Every structure is written in C-alpha cells, then in structure tokens.
mmCIF file of C-alpha atoms in Angstrom:
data_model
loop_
_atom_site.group_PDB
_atom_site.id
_atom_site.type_symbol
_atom_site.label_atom_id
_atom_site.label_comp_id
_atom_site.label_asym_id
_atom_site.label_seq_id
_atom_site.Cartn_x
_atom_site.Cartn_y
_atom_site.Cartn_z
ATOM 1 C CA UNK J 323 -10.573 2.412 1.248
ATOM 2 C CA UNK J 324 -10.631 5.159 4.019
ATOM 3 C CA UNK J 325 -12.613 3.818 7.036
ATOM 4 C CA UNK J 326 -14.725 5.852 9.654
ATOM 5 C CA UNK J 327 -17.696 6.035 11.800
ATOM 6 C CA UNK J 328 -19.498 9.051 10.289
ATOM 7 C CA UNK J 329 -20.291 9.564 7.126
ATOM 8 C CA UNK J 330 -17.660 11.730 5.438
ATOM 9 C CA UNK J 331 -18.814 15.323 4.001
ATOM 10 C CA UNK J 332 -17.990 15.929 0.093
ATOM 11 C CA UNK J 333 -15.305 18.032 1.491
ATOM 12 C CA UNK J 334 -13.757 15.113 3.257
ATOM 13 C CA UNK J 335 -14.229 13.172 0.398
ATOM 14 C CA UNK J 336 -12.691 15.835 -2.140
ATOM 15 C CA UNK J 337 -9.659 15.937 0.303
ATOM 16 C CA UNK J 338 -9.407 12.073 0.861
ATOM 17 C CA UNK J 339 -9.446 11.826 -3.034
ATOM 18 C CA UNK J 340 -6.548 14.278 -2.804
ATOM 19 C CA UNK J 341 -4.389 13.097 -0.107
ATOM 20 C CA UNK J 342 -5.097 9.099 -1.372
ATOM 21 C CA UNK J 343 -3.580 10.402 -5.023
ATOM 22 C CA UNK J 344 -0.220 10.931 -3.521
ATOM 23 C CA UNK J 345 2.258 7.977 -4.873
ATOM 24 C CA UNK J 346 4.063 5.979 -2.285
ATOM 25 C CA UNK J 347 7.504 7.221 -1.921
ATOM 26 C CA UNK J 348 9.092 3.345 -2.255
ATOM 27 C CA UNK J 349 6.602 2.358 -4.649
ATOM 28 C CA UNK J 350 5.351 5.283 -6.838
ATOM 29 C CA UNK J 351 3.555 2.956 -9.390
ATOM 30 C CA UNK J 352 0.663 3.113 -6.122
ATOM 31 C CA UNK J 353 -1.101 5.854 -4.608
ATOM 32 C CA UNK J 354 -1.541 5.725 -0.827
ATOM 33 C CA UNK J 355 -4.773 4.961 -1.590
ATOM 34 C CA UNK J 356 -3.957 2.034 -3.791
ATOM 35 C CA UNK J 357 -2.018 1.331 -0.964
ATOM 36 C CA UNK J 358 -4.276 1.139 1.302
ATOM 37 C CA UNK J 359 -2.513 3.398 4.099
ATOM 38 C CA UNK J 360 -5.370 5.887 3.858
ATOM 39 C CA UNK J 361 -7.387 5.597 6.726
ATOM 40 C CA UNK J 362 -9.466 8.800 7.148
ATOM 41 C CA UNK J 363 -9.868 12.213 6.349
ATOM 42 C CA UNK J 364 -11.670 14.540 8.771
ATOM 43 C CA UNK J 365 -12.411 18.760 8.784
ATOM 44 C CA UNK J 366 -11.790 19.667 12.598
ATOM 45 C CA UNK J 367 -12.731 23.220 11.752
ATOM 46 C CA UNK J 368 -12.323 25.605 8.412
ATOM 47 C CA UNK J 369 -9.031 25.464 7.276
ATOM 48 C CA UNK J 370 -8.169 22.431 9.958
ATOM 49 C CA UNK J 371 -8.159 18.898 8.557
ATOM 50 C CA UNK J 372 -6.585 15.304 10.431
ATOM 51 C CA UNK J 373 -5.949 12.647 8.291
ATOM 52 C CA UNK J 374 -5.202 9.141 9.575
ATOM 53 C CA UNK J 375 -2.378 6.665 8.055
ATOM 54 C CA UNK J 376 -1.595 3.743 8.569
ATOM 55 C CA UNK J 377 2.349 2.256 7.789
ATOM 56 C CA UNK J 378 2.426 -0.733 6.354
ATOM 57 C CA UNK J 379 4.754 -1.925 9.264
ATOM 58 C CA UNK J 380 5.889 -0.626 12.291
ATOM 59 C CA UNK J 381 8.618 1.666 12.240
ATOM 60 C CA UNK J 382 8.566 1.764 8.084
ATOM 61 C CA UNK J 383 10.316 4.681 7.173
ATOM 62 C CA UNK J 384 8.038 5.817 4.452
ATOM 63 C CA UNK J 385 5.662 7.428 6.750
ATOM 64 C CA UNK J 386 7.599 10.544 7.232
ATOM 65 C CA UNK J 387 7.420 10.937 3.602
ATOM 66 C CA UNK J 388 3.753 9.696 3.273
ATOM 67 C CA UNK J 389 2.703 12.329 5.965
ATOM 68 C CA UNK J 390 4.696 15.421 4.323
ATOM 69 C CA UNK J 391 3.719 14.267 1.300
ATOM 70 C CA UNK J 392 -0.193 14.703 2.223
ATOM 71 C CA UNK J 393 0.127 17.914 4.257
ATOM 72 C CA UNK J 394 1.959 19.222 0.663
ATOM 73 C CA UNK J 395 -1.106 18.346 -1.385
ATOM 74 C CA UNK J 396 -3.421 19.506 0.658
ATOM 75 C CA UNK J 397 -1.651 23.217 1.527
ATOM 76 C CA UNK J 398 -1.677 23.504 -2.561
ATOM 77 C CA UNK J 399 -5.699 23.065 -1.870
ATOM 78 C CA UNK J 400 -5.768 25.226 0.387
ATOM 79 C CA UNK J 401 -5.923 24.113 3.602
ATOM 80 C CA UNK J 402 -4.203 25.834 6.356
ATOM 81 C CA UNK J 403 -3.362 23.589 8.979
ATOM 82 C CA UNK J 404 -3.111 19.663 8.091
ATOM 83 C CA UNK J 405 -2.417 17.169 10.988
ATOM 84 C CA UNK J 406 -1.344 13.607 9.931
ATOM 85 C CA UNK J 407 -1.591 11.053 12.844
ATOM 86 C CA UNK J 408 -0.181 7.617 12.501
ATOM 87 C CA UNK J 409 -2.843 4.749 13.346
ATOM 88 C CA UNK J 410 -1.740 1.578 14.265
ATOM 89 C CA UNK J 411 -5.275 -0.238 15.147
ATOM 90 C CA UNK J 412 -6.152 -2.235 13.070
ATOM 91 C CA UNK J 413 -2.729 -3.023 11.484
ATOM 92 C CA UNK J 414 -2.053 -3.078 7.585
ATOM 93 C CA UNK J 415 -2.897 -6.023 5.749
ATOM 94 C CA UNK J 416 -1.345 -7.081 1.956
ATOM 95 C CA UNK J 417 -5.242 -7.366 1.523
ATOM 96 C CA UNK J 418 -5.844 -3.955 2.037
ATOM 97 C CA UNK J 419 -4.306 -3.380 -1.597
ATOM 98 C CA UNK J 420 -6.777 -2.400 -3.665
ATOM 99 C CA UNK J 421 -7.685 -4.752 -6.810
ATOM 100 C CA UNK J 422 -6.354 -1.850 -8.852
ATOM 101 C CA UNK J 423 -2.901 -1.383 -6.948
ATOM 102 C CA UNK J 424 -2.305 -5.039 -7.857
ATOM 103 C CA UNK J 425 -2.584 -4.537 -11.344
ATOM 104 C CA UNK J 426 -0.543 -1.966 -11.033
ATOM 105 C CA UNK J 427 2.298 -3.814 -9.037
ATOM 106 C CA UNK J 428 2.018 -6.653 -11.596
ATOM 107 C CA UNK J 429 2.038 -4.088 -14.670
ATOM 108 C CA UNK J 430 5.710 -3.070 -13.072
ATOM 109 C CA UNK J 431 7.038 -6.635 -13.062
ATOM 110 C CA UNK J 432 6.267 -7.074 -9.144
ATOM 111 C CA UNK J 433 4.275 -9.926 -7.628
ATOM 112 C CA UNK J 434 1.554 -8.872 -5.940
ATOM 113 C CA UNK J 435 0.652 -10.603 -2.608
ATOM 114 C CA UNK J 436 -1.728 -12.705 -2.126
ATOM 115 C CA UNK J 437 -4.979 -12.649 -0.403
ATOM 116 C CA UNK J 438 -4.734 -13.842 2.911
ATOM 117 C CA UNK J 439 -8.601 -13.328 3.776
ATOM 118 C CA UNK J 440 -7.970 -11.240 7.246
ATOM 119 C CA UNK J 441 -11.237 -9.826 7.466
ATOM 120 C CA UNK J 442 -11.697 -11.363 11.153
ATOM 121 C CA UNK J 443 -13.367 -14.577 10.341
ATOM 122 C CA UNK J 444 -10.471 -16.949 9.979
ATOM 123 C CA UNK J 445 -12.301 -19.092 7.500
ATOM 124 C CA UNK J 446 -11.118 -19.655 4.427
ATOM 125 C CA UNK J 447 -8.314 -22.188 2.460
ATOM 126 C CA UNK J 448 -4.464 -22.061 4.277
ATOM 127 C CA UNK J 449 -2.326 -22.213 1.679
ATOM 128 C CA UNK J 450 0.338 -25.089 2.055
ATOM 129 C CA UNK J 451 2.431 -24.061 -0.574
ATOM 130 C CA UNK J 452 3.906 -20.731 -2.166
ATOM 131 C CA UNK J 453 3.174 -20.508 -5.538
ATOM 132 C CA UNK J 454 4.217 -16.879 -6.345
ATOM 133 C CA UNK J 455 3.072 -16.073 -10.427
ATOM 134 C CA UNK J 456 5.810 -14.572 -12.124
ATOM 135 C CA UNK J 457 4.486 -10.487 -13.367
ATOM 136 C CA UNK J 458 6.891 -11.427 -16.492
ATOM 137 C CA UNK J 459 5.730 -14.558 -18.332
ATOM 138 C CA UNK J 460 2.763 -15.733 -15.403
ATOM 139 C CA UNK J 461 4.696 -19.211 -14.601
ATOM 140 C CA UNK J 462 4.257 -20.410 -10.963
ATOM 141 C CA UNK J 463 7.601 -22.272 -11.201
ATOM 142 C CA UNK J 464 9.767 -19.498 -8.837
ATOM 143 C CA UNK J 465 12.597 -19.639 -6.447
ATOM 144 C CA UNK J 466 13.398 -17.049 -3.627
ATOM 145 C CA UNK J 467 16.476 -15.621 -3.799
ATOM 146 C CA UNK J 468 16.236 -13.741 -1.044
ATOM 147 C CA UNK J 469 13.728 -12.951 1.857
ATOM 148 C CA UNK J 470 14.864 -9.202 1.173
ATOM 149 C CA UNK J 471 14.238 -7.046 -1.771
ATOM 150 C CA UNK J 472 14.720 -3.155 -2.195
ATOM 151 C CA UNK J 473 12.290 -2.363 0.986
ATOM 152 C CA UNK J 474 11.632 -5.091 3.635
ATOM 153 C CA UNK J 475 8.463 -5.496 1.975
ATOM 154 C CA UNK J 476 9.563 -7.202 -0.829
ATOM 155 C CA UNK J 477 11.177 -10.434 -1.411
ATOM 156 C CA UNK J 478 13.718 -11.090 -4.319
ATOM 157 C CA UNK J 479 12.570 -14.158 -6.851
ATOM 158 C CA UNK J 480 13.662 -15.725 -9.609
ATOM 159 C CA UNK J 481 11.149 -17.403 -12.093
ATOM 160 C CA UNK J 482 12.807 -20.815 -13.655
ATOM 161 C CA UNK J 483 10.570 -21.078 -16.513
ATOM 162 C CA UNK J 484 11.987 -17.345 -18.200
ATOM 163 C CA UNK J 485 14.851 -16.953 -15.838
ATOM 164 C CA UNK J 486 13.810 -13.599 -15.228
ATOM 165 C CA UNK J 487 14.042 -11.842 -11.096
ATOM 166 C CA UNK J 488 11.225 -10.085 -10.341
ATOM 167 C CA UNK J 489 10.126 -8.864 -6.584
ATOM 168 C CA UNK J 490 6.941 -10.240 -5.150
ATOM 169 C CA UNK J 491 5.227 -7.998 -2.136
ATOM 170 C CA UNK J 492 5.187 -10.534 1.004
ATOM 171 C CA UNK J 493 2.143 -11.120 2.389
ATOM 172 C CA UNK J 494 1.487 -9.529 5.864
#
C-alpha cells in the first residue's frame, strides 16, 4: 500500500503500479509492493518523479538494489530523472505484507509472519507462544534451528511432524 497526503494523479498511480512490480532482490517470489516497501510515488515536474521506500530494517542491504531497481523501470517508461529517497518514519512492519505476498511466501515453502496488529492501538491478543505453521505439510509442531536464515530476516525451522526445514519471515 503506498501512503500519502494527496491524492495521487493516474500518472502517479500508473508509475507506483510500475515501480511496486519490481521483485525484491532477496526475495523475488514478492514485489516491493507485496512487500510493502513502497511508500509513495510523486511527479515533481514532467519527466521528474520521487519515490519513497522504506527498508525493511535499518541498514538492509537490499535497498541499493530496490532503489536502482525502480529508477530502471521507470527510465524504460520514460521518465527522465527518478529520485528514490529512503524513509524511515514510520518503520516497516511484517504487517505491512500484503495478504497476497503471504500467499506467495507460503506458496515458496516460507513461513510467513504473523500479524502483530501495529496499527497504533496496542489492543489486541499477545501471543505467549510461537506456533510457526509449517508452508510444507501446515503442522504447528516446529523447532528453530537457528535465529538466522539466508537474510537476517528469516529464521531457519525445522517442522517435527514431516521433518522438513523451511524459513519463516520473523516478525518485526
């Protein structure tokens, strides 16, 4: 979902369907907009278009790629000059996933977080345990194996009832 204060033109909207179609470079089963990282898409002038991303952490080293990825697409469209600014405020959430990307990240054997319910109001169930769903057979019977997968946003499981690993995307 790209966010904003105006209402975006159907040029910013052709161009924020554009940039949010480009796959993330650790994950390319997801589009940035699947993502989530997407955070706005605005024409400065002809030709002159800012978009806004957000990294799913601090200091994640997909962002360079992300933001060269975008100004790519959007040169092929034609516009000149593309500026990609990193926005930290408000942070990335898991929940900012769309409902789609986690069928996706569940279609490609990984877990996909959780909802955590950070929209601000702080109500809502606290989990007390981890039950993580296995993508492979859907048993909740899994065991970390490490707090580390093949990007720090993963973590490495194991499900007991198949035996099969599988990562699950940590909750942020």
């Amino acid at each position: 979902m790209v966010t904003g204060t105006a209402a975006m033109t159907a040029l910013e909207e052709e161009l924020s369907r554009l940039a949010g179609s480009v796959p993330d470079p650790e994950l390319p089963v997801l589009t940035l907009e699947e993502l989530g990282v997407l955070r706005g898409v605005r024409v400065l002038a002809p030709g002159r278009v800012k978009v806004e991303l957000t990294p799913t952490y601090t200091g994640c080293p997909a962002i360079e790629a992300m933001s060269s990825d975008i100004e790519h697409v959007l040169h092929e469209h034609g516009v000149a000059e593309v500026s990609v600014v990193t926005v930290l405020s408000p942070a990335w959430s898991t929940d900012d996933i769309s409902a789609e990307g986690r069928r996706k990240l569940a279609e490609f054997g990984i877990a996909p977080p959780r909802h955590q319910g950070t929209s601000g109001t702080g109500a809502g169930p606290v989990p007390v345990t981890l039950a993580i769903r296995c993508p492979h057979c859907g048993s909740t019977e899994t065991e970390l194996l490490s707090r580390f997968s093949s990007t720090a946003c993963k973590a490495l499981r194991r499900c007991t009832a198949c035996r099969e690993p599988f990562d699950h995307f940590k909750e942020l």
